[in-house]
Short mmCIF file of C-alpha atoms in Angstrom, two decimals:
data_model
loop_
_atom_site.label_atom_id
_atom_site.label_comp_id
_atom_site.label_asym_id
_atom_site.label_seq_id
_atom_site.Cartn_x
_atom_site.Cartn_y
_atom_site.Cartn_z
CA UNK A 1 22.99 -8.81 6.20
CA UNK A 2 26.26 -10.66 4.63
CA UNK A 3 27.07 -7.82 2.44
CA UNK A 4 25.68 -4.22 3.36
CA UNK A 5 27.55 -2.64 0.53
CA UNK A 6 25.87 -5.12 -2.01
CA UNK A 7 24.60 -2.24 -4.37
CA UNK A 8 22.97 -4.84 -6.38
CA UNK A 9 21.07 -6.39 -3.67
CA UNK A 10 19.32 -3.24 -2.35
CA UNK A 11 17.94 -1.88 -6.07
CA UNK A 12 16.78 -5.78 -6.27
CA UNK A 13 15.29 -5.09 -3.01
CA UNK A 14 13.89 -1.84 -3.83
CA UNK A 15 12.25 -3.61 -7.18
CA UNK A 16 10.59 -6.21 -4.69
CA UNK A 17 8.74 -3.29 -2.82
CA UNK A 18 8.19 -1.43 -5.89
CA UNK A 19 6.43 -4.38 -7.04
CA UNK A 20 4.25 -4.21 -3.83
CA UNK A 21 3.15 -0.93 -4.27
CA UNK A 22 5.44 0.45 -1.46
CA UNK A 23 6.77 3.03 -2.73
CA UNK A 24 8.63 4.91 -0.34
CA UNK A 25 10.27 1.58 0.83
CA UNK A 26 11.14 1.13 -2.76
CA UNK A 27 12.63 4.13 -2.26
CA UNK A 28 14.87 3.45 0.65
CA UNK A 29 16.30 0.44 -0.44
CA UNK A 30 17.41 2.87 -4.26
CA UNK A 31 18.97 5.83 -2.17
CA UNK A 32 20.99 2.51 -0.29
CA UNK A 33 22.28 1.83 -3.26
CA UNK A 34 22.93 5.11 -5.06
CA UNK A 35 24.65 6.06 -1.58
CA UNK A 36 26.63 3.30 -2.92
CA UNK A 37 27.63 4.27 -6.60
CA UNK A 38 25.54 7.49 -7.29
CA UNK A 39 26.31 6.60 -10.83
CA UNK A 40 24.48 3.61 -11.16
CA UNK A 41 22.29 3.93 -13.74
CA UNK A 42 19.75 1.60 -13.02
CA UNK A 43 18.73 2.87 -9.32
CA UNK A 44 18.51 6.33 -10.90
CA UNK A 45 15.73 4.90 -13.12
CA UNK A 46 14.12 3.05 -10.82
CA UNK A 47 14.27 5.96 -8.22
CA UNK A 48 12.61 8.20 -10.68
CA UNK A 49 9.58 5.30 -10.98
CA UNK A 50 9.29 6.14 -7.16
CA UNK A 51 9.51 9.90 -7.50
CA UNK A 52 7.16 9.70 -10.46
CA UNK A 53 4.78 7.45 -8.61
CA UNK A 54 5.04 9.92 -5.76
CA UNK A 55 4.11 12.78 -7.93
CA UNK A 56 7.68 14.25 -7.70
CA UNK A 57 7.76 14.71 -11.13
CA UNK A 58 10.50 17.35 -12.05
CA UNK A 59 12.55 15.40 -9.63
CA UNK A 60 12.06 12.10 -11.15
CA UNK A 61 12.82 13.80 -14.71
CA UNK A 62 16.29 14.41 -13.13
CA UNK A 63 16.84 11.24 -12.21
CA UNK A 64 15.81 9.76 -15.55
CA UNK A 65 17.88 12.07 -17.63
CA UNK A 66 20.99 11.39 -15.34
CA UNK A 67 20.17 7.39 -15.66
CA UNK A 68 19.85 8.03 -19.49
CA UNK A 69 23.18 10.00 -19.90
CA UNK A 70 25.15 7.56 -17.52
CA UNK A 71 23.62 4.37 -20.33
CA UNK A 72 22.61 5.89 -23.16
CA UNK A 73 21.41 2.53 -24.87
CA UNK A 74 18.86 1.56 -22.02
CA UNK A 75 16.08 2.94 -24.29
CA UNK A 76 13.75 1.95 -21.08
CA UNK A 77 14.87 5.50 -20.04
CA UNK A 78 13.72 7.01 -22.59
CA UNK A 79 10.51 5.83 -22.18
CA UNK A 80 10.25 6.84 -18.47
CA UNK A 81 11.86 10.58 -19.34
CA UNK A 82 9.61 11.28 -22.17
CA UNK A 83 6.25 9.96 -19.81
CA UNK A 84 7.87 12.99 -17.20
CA UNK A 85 8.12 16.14 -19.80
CA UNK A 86 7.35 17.62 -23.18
CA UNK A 87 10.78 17.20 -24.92
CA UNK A 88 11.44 20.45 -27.18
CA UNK A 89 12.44 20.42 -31.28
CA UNK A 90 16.40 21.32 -29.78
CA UNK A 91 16.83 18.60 -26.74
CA UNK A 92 19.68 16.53 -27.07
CA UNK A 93 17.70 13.59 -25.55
CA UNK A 94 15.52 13.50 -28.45
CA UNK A 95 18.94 13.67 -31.06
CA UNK A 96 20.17 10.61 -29.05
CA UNK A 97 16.95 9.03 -29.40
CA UNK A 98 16.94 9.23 -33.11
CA UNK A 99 20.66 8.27 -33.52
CA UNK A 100 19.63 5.16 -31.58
CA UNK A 101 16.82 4.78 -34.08
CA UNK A 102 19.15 4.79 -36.90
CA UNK A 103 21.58 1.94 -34.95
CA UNK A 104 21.07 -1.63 -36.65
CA UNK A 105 22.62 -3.08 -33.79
CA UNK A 106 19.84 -2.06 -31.49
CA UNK A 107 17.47 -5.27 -30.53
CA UNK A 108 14.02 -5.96 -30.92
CA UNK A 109 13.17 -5.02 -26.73
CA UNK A 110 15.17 -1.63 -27.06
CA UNK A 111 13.62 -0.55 -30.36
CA UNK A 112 10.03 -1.59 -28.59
CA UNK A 113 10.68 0.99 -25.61
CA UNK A 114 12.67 3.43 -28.21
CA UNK A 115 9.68 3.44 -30.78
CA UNK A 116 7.05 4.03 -27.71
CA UNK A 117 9.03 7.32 -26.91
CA UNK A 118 9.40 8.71 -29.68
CA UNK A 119 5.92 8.09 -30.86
CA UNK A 120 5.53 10.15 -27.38
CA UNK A 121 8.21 13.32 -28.23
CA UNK A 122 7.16 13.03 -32.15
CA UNK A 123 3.73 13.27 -30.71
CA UNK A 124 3.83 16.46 -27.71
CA UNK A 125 5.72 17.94 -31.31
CA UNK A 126 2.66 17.79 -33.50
CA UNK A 127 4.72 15.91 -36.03
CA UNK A 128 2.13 13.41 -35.98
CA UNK A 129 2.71 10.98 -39.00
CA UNK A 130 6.31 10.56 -37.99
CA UNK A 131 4.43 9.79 -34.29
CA UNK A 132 2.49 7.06 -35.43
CA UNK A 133 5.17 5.17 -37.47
CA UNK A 134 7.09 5.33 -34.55
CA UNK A 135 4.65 3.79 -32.78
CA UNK A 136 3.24 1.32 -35.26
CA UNK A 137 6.78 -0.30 -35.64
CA UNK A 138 7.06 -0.45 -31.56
CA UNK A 139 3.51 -2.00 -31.59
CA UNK A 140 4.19 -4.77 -34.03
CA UNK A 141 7.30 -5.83 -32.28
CA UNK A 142 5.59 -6.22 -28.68
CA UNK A 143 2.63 -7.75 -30.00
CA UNK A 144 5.51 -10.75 -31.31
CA UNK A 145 5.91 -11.46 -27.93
CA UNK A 146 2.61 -11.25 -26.45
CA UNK A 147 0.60 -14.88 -26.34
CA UNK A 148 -2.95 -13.18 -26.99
CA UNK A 149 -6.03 -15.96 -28.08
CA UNK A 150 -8.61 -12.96 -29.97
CA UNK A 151 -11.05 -16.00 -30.04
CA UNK A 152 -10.88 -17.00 -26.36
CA UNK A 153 -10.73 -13.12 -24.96
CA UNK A 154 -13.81 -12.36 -26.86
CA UNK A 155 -15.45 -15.72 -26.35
CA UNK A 156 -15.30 -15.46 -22.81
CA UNK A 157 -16.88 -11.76 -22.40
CA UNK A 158 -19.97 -13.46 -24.39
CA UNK A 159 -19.80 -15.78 -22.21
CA UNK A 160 -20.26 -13.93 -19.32
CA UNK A 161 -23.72 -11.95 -20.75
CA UNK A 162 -24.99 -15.18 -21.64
CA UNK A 163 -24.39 -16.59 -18.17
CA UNK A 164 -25.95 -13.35 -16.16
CA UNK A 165 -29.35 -13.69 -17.43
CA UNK A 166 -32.25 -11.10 -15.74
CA UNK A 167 -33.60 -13.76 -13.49
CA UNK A 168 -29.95 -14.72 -12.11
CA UNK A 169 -29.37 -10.79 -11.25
CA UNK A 170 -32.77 -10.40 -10.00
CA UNK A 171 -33.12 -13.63 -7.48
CA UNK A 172 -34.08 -13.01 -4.07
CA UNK A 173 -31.40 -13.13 -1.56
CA UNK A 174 -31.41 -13.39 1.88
CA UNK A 175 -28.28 -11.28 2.94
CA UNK A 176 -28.11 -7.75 3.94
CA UNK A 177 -27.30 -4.69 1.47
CA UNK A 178 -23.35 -5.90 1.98
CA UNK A 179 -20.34 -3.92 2.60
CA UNK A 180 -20.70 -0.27 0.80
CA UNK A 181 -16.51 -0.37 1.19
CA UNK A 182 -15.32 -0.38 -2.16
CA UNK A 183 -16.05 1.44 -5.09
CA UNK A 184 -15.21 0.19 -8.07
CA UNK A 185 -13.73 1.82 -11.59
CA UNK A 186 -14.02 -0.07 -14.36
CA UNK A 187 -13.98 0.19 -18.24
CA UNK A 188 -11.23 0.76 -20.77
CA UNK A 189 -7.52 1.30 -20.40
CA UNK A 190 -6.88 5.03 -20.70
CA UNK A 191 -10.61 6.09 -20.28
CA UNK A 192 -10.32 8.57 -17.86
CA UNK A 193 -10.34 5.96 -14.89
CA UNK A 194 -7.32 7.38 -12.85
CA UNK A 195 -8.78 10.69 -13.43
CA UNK A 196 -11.85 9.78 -11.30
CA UNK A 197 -9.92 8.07 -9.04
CA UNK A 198 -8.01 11.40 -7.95
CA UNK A 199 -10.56 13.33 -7.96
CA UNK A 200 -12.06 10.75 -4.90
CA UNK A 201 -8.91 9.76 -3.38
CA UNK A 202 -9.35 13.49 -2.88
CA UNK A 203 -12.07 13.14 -0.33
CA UNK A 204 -10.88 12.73 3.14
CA UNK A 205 -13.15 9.46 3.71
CA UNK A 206 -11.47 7.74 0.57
CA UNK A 207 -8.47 5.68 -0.41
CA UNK A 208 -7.11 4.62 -3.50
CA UNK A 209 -5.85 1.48 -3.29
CA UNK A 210 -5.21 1.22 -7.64
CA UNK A 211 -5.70 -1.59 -9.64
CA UNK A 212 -6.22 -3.88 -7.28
CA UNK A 213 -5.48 -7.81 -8.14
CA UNK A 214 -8.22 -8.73 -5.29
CA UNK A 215 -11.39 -9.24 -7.19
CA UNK A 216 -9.86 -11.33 -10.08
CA UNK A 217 -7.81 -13.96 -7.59
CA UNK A 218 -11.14 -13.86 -5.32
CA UNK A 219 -12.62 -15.33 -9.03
CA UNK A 220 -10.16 -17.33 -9.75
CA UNK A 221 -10.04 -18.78 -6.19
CA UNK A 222 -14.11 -19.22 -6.86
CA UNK A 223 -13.57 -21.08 -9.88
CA UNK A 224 -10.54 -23.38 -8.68
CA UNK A 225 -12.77 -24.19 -5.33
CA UNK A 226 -16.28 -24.84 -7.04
CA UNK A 227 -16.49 -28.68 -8.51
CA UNK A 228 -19.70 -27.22 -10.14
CA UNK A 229 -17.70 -25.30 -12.68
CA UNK A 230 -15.88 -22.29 -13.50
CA UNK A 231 -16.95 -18.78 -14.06
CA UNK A 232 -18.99 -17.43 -14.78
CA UNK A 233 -21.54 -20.77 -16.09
CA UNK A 234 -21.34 -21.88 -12.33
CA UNK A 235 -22.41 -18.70 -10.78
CA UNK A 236 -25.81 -19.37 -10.75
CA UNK A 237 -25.42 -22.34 -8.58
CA UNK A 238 -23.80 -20.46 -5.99
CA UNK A 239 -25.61 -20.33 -2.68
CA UNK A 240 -26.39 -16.62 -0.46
CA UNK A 241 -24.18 -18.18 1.62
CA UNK A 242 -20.99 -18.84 -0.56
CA UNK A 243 -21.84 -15.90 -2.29
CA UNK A 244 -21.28 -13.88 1.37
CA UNK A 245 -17.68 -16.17 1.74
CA UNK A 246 -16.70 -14.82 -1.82
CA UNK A 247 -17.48 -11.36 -0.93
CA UNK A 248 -15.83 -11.66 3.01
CA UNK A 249 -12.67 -13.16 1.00
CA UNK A 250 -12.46 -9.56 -1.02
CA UNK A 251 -13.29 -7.51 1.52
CA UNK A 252 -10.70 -8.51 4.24
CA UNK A 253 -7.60 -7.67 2.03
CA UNK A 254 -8.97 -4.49 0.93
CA UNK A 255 -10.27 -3.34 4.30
CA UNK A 256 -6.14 -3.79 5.23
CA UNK A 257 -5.17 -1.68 2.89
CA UNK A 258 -7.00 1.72 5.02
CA UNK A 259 -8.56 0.10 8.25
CA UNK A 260 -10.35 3.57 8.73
CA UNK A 261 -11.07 4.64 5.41
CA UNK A 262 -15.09 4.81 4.48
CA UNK A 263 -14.60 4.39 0.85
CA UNK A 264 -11.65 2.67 -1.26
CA UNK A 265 -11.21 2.58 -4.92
CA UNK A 266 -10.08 -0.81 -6.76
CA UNK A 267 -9.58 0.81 -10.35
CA UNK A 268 -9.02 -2.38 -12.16
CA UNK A 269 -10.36 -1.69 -15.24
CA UNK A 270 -10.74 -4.89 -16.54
CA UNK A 271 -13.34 -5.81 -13.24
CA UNK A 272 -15.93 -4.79 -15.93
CA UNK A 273 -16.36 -8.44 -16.79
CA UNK A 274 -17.37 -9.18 -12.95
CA UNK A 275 -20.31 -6.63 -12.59
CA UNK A 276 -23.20 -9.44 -12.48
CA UNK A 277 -21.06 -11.22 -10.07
CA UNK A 278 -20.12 -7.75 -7.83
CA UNK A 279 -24.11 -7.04 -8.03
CA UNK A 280 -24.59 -10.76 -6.64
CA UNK A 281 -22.02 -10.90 -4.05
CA UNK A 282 -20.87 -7.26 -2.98
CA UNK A 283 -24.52 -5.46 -3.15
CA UNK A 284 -23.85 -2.70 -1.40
CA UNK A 285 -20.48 -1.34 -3.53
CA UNK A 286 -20.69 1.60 -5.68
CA UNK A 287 -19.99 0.59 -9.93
CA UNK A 288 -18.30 3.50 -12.02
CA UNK A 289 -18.17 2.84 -15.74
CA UNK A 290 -15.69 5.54 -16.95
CA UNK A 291 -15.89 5.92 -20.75
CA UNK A 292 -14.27 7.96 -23.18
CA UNK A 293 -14.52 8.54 -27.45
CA UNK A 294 -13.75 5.21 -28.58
CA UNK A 295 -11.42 6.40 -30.82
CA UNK A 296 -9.32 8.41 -28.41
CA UNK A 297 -9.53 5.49 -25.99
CA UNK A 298 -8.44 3.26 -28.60
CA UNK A 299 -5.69 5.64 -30.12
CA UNK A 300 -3.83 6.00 -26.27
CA UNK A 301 -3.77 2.65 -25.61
CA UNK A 302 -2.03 2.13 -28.72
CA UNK A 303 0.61 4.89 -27.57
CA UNK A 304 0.99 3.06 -24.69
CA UNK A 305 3.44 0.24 -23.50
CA UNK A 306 1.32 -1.03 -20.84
CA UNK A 307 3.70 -3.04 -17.86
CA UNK A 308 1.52 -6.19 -17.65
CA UNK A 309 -1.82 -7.00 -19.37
CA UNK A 310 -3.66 -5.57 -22.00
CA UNK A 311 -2.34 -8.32 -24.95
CA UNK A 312 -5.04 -6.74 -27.42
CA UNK A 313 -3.41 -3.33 -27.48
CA UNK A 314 -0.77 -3.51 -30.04
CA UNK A 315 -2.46 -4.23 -32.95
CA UNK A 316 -4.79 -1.67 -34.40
CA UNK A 317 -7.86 -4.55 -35.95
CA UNK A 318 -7.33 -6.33 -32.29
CA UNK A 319 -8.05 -3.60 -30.37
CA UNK A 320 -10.62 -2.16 -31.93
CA UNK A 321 -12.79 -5.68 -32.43
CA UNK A 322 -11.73 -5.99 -28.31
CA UNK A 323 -13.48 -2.63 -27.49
CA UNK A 324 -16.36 -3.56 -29.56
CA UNK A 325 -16.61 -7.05 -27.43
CA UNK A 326 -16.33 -4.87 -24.24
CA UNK A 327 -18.74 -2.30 -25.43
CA UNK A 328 -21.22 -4.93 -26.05
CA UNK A 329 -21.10 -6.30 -22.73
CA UNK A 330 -21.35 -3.03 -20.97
CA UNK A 331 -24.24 -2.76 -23.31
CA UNK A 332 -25.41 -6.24 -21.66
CA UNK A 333 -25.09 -4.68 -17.75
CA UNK A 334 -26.98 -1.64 -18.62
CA UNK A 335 -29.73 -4.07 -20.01
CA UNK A 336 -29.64 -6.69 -16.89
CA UNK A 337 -28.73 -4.64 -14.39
CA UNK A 338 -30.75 -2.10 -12.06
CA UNK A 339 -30.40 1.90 -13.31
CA UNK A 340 -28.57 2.64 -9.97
CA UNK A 341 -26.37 -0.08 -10.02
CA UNK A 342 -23.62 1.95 -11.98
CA UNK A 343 -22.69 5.32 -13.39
CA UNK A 344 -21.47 6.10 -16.02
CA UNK A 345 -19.10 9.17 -16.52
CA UNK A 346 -17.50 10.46 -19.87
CA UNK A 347 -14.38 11.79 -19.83
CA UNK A 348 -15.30 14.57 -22.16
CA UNK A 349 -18.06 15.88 -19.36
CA UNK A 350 -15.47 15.58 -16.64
CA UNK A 351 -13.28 17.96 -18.89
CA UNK A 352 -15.86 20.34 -19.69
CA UNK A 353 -17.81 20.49 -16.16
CA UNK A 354 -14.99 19.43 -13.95
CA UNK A 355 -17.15 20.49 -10.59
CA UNK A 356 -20.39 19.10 -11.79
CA UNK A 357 -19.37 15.71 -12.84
CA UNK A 358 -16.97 15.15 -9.37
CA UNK A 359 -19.96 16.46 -7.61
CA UNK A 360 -22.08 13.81 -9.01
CA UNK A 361 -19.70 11.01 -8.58
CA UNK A 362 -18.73 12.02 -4.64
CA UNK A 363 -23.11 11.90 -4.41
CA UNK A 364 -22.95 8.87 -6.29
CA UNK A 365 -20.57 7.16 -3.70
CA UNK A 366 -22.48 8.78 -0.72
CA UNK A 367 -20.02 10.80 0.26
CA UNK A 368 -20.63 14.85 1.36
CA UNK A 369 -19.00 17.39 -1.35
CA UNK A 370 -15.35 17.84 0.10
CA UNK A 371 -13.97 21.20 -2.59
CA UNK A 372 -10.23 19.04 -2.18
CA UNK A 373 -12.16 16.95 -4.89
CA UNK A 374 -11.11 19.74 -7.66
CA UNK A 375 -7.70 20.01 -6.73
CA UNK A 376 -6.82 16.42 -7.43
CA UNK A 377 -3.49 17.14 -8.89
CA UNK A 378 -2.33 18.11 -5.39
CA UNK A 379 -3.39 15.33 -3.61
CA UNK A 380 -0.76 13.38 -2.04
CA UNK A 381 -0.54 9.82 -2.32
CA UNK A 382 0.74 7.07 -4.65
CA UNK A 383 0.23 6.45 -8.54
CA UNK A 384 1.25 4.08 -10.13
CA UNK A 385 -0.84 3.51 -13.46
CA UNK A 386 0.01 5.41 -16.77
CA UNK A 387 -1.40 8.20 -16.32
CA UNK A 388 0.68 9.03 -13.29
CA UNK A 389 2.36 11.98 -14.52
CA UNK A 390 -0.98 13.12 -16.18
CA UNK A 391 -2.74 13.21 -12.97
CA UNK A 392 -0.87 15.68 -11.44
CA UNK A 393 -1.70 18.38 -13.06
CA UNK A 394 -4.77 20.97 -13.53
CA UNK A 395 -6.92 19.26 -15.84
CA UNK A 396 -6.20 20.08 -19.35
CA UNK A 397 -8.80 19.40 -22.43
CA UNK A 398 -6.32 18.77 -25.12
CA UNK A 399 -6.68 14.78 -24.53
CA UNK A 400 -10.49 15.32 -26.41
CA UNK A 401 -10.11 14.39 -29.77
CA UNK A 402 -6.46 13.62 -29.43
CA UNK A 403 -7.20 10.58 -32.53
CA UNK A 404 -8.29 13.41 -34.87
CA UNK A 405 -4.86 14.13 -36.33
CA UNK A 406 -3.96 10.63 -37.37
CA UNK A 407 -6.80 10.65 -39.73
CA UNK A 408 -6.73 7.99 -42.10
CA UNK A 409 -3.50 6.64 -40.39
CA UNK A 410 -6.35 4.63 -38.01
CA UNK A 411 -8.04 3.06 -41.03
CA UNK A 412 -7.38 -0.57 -39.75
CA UNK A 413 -8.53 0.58 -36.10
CA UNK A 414 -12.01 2.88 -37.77
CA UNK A 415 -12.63 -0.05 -39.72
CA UNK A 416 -12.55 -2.85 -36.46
CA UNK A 417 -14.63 -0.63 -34.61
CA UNK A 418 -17.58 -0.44 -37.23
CA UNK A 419 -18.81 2.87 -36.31
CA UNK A 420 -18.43 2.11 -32.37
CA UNK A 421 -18.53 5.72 -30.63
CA UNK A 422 -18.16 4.88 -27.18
#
């Protein structure tokens, strides 16, 4: 209000709603200031995070090559451009990117984001050892500035299967079936989640609200409130009747989010450690346990430079002993927890039987077949998860087995894993 042509103010603006998940008002507030100074390289990024999110992609690739010609050293951009397109042997962003490579004045943050795209180009170019160094060097510098406890993270998932025994998941209770509003996605980073989220954001009676923080501030919320403990030892002193308040004080946010929707998808992947507690409180929601080859999963999130979470990514033994801590509890819910509490879908069946598999999930989530289910690239709406440039197009099979070339490059990873397949 004291300065309309602060250009500053409205990209700082437009970050705030970006932040928020509102995109297009993102949006606004970047074309305010690139109205301003069109050469402003930072609103042209951020602008093509909107248009990507959006699922303008070849417009968003324009804005991120213009934001990485007008500061060639923000290697961020690089990042963002190479998640938009294939870059060919000949493109001069790929020259620049290596020059940069070779620059010993470049700091430890650039080189992170540099070595993540390149892994990326060296990677769409089948030059796959030269891919993986890339991204081994990027991984080891993030992982110095990520405060990860192995011990703890670990600790805490057996934790949780000790704490939902068979006779807590089976007590009587005295509520009704609860709320059959939200459907759930959870399982590992890069596992084929967003994929089944398109394909039922899709259906005219669902929304896709994304990973949505809801569930794990309603549990930490829980845990803060109860003097009987934390989760999840003090769930199984929780009462019908503060289980129904936990569940109400989910439900009303989400509910906001698409007053009329029938259905909306929280794709939080990591709401795999709540499943006892969803079965307890939120009876009547629909559980889908996307899973994928273990190494593949494991092998994209380590191409990946996730924008929060996920500390046990960047380092091959970490990850792999993490999905072997998650597998086990999974292993725990299918044990505990009634056969139609959850489905599971494989990414390599989607891939393969693309109509039967989104038939059986729409059925799953008692939803009629709607045929806009197998044209989930064209679906409007926002994305904002890693795969969001993925997603919009046809789906493609070349993602199955995409660890295979690395061979013995993933020795550290094979080895954590100890023969885990999925």
């Amino acid at each position: 209000a004291l300065r309309p042509d602060y250009v500053e103010a409205h990209n700082n603006l437009g970050n705030v709603f970006l932040e928020l998940g509102q995109l297009e008002a993102a949006g606004v507030h970047y074309d305010k200031a690139l109205a301003l100074k069109p050469d402003f390289p930072e609103a042209l990024a951020n602008r093509g995070t909107v248009l990507r999110g959006l699922g303008r992609i070849e417009e968003a690739c324009l804005a991120f090559a213009r934001a990485a010609e007008l500061a060639p050293r923000k290697t961020r951009t690089y990042l963002d451009l190479v998640d938009c397109k294939r870059l060919l042997p000949d493109d001069p962003h790929l020259a620049a990117m290596e020059a940069l490579a070779r620059d010993t004045a470049l700091d430890d943050e650039a080189r992170v984001y540099l070595g993540f795209a390149l892994g990326k180009a060296y990677e769409d170019l089948g030059r796959h050892e030269e891919s993986f160094r890339a991204l081994a060097t990027a991984n080891a510098l993030k992982r110095r500035t990520m405060d990860y406890d192995e011990a703890a993270t670990t600790g805490e998932l057996e934790r949780i299967a000790a704490a939902f025994t068979p006779a807590l998941l089976q007590r009587p209770q005295s509520r009704d079936g609860g709320s059959p509003l939200p459907i759930f996605i959870v399982g590992m980073p890069r596992s084929g989640s967003t994929l089944v989220a398109r394909i039922l954001a899709s259906h005219p009676a669902v929304h896709d609200g994304g990973e949505l923080i809801e569930l794990p501030q309603a549990v930490a919320a829980l845990a803060s409130a109860n003097s009987r403990g934390g989760f999840p030892e003090a769930i199984g002193t929780l009462s019908d009747g503060e289980l129904g308040r936990f569940a109400d004080s989910y439900l009303r946010p989400v509910r906001a989010l698409a007053p009329i929707a029938r259905r909306i998808v929280d794709k939080m992947p990591s709401n795999f450690r709540f499943l006892g507690l969803i079965r307890l409180a939120l009876p009547g929601a629909r559980i889908i346990h996307t899973r994928r080859n273990a190494v593949d999963t494991c092998t994209s999130c380590f191409s990946k430079l996730f924008t929060a979470g996920q500390p046990f990514a960047y380092d091959l033994g970490e990850l792999g002993r993490y999905y072997r801590a998650y597998a086990a509890l999974m292993a725990h819910w299918r044990r505990v927890l009634p056969a139609d509490a959850m489905l599971e879908v494989d990414y390599e069946a989607v891939v393969a039987d693309l109509e039967g598999q989104a038939r059986r999930i729409v059925a799953y989530c008692g939803l009629d077949w709607h045929p806009a289910c197998l044209a989930f690239h064209k679906t409007a709406g926002v994305v904002q998860t890693a795969s969001a440039a993925q997603v919009r197009e046809p789906l493609y099979g070349t993602s199955v087995g995409r660890s295979i070339p690395y061979g013995e490059l993933l020795r550290p990873l094979l080895d954590a894993l100890g023969g885990q397949s999925r």
